[in-house]
mmCIF file of C-alpha atoms in Angstrom:
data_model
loop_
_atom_site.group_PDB
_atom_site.id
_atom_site.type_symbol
_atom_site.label_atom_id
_atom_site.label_comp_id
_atom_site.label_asym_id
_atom_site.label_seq_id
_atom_site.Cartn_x
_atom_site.Cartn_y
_atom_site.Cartn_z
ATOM 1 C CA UNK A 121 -31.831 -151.493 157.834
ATOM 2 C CA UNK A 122 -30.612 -149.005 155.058
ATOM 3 C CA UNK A 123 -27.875 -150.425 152.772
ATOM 4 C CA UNK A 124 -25.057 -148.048 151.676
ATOM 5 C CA UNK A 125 -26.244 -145.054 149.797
ATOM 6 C CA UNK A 126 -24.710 -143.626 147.088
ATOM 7 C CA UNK A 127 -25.165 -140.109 145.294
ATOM 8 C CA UNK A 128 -25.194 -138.898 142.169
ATOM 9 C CA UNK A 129 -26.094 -142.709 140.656
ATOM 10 C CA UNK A 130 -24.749 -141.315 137.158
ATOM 11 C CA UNK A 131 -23.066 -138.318 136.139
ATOM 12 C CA UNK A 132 -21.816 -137.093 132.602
ATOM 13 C CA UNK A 133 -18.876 -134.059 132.910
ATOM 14 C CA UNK A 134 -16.483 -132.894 130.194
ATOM 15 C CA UNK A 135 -12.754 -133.581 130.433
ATOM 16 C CA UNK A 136 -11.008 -131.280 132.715
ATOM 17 C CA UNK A 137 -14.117 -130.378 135.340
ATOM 18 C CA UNK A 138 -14.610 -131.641 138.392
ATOM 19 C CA UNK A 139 -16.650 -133.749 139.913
ATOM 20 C CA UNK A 140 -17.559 -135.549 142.961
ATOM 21 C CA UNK A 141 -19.245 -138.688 144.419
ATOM 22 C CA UNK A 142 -21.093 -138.746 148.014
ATOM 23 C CA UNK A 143 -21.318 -141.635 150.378
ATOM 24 C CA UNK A 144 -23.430 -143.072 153.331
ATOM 25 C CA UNK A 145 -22.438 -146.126 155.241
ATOM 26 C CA UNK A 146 -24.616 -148.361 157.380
ATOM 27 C CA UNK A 147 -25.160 -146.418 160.452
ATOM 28 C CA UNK A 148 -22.598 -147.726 162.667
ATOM 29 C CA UNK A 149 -20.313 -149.266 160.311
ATOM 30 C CA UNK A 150 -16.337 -147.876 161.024
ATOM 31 C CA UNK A 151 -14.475 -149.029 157.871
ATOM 32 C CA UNK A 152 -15.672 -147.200 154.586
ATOM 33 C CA UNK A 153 -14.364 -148.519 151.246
ATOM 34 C CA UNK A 154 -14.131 -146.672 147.809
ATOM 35 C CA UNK A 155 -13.377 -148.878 144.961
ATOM 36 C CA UNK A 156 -13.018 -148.205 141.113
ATOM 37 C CA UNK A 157 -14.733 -150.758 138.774
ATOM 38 C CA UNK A 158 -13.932 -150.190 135.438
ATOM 39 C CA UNK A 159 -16.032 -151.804 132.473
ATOM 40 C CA UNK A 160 -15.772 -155.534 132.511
ATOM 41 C CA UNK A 161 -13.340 -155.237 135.211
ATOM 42 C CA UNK A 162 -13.777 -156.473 139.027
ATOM 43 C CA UNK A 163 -13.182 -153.446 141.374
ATOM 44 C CA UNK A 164 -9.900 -152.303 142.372
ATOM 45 C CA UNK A 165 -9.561 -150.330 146.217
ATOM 46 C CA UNK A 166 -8.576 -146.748 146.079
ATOM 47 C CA UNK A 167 -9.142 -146.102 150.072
ATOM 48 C CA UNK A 168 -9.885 -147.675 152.832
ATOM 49 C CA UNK A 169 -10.973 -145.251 155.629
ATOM 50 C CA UNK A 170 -11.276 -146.609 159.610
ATOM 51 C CA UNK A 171 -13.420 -144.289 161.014
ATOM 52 C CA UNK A 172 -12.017 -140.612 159.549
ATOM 53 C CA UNK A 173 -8.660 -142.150 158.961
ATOM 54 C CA UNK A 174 -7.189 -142.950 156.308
ATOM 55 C CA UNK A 175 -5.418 -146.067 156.633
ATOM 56 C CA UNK A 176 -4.648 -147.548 153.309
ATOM 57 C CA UNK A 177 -4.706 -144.831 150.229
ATOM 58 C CA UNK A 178 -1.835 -146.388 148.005
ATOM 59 C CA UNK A 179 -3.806 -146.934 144.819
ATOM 60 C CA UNK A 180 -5.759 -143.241 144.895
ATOM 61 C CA UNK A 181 -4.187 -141.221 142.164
ATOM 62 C CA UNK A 182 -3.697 -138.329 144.479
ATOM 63 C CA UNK A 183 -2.694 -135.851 141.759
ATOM 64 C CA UNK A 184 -6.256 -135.896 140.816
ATOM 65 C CA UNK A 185 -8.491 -137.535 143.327
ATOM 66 C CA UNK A 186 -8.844 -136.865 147.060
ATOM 67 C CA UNK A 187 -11.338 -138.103 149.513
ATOM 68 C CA UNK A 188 -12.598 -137.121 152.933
ATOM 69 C CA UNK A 189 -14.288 -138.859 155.656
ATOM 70 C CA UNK A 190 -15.385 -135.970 158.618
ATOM 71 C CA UNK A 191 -16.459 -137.417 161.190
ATOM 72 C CA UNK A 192 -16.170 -140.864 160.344
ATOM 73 C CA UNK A 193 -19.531 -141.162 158.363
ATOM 74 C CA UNK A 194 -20.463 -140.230 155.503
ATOM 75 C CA UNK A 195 -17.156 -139.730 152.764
ATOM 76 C CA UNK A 196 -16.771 -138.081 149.852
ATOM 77 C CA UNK A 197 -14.811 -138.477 146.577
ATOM 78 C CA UNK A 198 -13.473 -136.082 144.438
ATOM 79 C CA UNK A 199 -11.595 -135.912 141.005
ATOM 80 C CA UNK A 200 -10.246 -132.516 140.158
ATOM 81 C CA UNK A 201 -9.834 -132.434 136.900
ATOM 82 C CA UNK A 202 -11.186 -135.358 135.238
ATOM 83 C CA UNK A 203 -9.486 -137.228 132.634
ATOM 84 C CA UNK A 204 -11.526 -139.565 129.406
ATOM 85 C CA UNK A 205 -10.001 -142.641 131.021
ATOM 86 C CA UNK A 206 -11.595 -142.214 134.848
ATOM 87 C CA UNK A 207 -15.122 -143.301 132.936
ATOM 88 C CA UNK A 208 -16.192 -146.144 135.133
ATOM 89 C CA UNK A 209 -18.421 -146.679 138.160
ATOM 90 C CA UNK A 210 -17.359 -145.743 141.514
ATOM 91 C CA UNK A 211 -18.364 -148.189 144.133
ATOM 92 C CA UNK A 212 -18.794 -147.332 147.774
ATOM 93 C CA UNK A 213 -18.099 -150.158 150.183
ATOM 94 C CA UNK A 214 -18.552 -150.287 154.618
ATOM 95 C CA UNK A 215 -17.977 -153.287 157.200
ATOM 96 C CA UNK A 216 -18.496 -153.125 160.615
ATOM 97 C CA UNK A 217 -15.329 -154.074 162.102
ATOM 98 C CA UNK A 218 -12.821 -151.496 163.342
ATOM 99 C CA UNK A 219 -10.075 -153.499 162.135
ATOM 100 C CA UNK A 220 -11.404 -153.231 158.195
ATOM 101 C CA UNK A 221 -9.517 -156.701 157.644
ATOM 102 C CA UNK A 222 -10.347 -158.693 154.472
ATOM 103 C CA UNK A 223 -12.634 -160.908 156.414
ATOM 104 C CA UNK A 224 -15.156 -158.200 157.657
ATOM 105 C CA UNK A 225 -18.013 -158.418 155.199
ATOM 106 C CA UNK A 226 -18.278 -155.584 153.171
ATOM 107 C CA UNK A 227 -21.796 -154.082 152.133
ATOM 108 C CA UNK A 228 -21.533 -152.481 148.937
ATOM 109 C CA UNK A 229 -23.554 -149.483 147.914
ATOM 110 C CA UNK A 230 -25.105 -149.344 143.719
ATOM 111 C CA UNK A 231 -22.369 -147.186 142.732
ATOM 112 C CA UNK A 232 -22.237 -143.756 140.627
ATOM 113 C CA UNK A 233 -21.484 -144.320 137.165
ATOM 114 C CA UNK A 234 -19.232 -141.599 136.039
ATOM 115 C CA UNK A 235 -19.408 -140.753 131.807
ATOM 116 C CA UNK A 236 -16.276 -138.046 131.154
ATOM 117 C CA UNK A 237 -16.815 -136.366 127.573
ATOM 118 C CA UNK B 106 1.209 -160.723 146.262
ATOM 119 C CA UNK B 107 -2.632 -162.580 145.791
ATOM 120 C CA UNK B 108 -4.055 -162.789 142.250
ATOM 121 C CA UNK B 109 -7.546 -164.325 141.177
ATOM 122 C CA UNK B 110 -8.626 -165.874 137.435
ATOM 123 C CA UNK B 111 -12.080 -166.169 136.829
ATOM 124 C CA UNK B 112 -12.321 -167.862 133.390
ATOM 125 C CA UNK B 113 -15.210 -167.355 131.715
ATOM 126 C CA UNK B 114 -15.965 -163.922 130.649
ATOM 127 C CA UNK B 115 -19.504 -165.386 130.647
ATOM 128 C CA UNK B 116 -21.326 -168.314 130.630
ATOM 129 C CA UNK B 117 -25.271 -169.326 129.617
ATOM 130 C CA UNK B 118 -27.270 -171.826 131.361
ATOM 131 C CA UNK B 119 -30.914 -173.228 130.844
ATOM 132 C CA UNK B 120 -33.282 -172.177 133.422
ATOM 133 C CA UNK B 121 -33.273 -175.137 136.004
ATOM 134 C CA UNK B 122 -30.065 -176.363 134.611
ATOM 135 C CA UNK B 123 -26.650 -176.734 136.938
ATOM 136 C CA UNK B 124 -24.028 -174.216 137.337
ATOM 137 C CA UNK B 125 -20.665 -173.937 138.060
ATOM 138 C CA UNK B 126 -18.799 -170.725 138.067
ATOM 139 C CA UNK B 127 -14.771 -171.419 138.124
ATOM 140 C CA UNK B 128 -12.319 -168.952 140.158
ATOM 141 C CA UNK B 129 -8.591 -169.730 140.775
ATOM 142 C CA UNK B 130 -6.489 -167.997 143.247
ATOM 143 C CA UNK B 131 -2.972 -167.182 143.636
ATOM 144 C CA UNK B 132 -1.861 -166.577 147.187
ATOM 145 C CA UNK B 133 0.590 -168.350 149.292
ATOM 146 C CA UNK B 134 -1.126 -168.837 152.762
ATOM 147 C CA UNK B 135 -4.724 -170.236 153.336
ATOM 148 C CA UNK B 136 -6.533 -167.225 151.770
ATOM 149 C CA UNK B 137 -10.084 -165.560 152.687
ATOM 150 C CA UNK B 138 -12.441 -166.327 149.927
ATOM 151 C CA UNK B 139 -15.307 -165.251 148.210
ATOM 152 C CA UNK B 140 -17.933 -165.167 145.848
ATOM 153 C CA UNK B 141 -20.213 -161.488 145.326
ATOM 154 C CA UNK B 142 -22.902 -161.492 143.060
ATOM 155 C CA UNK B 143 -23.993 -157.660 141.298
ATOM 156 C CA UNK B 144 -27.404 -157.446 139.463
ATOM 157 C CA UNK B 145 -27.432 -154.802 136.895
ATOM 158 C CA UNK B 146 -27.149 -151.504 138.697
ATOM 159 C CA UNK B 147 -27.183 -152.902 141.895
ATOM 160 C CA UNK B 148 -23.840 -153.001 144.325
ATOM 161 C CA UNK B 149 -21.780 -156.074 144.943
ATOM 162 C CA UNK B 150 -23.817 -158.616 147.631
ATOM 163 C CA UNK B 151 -22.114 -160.906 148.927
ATOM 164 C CA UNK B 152 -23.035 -164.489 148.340
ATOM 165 C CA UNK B 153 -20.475 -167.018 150.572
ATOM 166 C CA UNK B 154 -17.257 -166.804 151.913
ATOM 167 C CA UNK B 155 -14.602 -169.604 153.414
ATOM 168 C CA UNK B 156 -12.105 -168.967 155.957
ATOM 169 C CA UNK B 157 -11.339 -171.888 157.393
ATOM 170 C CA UNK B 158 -12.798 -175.570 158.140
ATOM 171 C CA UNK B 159 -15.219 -177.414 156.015
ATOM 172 C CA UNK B 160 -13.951 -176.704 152.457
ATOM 173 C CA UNK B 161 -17.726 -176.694 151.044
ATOM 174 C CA UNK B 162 -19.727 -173.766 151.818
ATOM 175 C CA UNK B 163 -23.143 -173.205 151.590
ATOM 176 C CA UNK B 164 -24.469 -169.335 151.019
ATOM 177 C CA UNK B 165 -27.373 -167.197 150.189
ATOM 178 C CA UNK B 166 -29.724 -168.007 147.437
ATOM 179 C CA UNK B 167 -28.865 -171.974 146.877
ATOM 180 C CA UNK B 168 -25.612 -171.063 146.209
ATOM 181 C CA UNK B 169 -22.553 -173.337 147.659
ATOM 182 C CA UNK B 170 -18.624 -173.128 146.949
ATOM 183 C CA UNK B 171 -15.587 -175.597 147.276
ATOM 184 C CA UNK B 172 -12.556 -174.622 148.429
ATOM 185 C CA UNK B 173 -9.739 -177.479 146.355
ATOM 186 C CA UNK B 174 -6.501 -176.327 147.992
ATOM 187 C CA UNK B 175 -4.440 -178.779 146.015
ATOM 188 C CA UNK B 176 -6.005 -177.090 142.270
ATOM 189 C CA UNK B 177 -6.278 -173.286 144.514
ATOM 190 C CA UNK B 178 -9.852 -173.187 143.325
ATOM 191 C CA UNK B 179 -13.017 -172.055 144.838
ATOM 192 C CA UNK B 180 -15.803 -172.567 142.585
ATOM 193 C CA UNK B 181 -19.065 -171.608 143.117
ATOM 194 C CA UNK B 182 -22.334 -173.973 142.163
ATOM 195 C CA UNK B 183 -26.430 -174.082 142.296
ATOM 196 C CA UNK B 184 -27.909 -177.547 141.401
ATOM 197 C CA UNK B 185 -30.817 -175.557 139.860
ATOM 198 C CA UNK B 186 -30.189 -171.795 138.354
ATOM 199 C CA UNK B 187 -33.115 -169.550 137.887
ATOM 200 C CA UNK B 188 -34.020 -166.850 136.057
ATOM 201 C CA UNK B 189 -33.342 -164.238 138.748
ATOM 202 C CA UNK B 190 -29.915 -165.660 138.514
ATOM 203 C CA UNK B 191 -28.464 -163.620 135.700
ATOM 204 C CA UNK B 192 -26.448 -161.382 136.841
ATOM 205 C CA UNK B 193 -22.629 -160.897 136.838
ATOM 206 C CA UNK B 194 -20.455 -162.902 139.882
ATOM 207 C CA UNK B 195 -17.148 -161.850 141.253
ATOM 208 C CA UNK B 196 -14.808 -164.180 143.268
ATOM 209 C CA UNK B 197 -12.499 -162.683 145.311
ATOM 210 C CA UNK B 198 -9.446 -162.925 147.365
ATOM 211 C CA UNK B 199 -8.193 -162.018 150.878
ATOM 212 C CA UNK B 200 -4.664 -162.024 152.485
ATOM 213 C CA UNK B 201 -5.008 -163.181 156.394
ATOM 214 C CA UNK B 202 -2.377 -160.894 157.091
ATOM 215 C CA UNK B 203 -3.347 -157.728 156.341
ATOM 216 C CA UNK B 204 -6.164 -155.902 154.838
ATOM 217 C CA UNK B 205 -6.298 -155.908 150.571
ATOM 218 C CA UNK B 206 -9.065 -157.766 149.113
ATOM 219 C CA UNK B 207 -8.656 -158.966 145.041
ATOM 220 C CA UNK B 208 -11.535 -159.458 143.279
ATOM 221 C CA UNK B 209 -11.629 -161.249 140.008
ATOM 222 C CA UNK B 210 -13.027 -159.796 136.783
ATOM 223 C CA UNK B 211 -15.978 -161.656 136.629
ATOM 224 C CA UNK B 212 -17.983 -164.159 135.213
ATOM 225 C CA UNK B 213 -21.323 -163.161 133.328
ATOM 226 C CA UNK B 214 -23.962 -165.727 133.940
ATOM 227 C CA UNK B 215 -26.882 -165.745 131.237
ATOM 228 C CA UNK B 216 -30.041 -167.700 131.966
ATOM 229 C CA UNK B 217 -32.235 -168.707 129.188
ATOM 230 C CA UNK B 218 -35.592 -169.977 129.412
#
């Protein structure tokens, strides 16, 4: 079984451009996690999608970052423009459960480590 | 709202040596807990996780964790670490009512031989 799959794995932008991360769950998995792990740091939820809903988005800075889910597979993440301090690795998380509660196992994808110049 | 301390930033262990990784929680129910390991460049996998019942639980890889309501710890242990074990380990919290899971900042585990 594929795990979660993650694209670009690293990316180095200037300040101000945009940029954005790509996501694949594991086929049949309805709740799709992106989390923020900054350096040294354990990582922090910025949405929580069940299927193409967006059910819990209250820590995405949404002046910046946005994030899509079409269909209820694969997501994407965007941050338009990027600042110095969103440096960090972006994590991509699913579970199978529709009810994405904090007991569903979550299978976490290697991440995209993000460098802003 | 739930909290969780791991700490030691990091910790180094002989090869073959016992381990013991420490992680406190803050939550006022019976949380959802657990224990994810990350290799370098590798995602979070998870290792062991307690809900309910026996408070010792045995996961992947050797690895087994206590749940101590009375000191809100769940600490994770091996009797024997290996090399393979370096890597960084992340305990983490659930609320049983809704859906937020807090993860710790982590514990560092070096191996030497």
């Amino acid at each position: 079984e594929a795990g979660v799959v993650q694209s670009p794995r690293y990316k180095i932008i200037e300040k101000k451009q945009p940029v954005a991360f790509w996501c694949n769950p594991i086929s049949g998995h309805n709740t799709l996690y992106w989390y923020l792990q900054n350096l040294g740091q354990g990582p922090e939820l910025l949405i929580r999608y069940e299927n193409e809903e967006a059910v819990d988005d209250s820590q995405l800075p949404k002046d910046r970052f946005s994030a899509e889910r079409l269909k209820g597979v694969d997501s994407t993440l965007k941050i338009q423009p990027a600042e110095l301090g969103d440096s960090a690795v972006y994590l991509c998380a699913s579970s199978p459960g529709t009810s994405g509660r904090a007991q569903d196992t979550q299978y976490f994808g290697p991440g995209t480590r993000l460098t802003v110049l | 709202a739930q909290s969780v301390t791991q700490p030691d930033i990091h910790i180094t262990v002989s090869e073959g040596a016992s381990l013991e990784l420490r992680c406190n929680y803050s939550y006022g129910a019976t949380p959802y807990l657990f224990w994810y390991v990350q290799s370098p460049g590798q995602g979070l996998q998870l290792l062991l996780k307690y809900f309910s019942g026996d408070t010792l639980v045995q996961g992947i890889k050797g690895f087994e964790a206590e749940f101590k309501r009375s000191q809100s710890s769940f600490n994770l242990r091996k009797p024997s670490v290996h090399w393979s074990d370096a890597a960084e380990y992340f305990c983490a919290v659930g609320d049983n009512q809704g859906f937020k899971t807090i993860f710790g900042a982590g514990t560092r585990l070096f191996v030497k031989a």
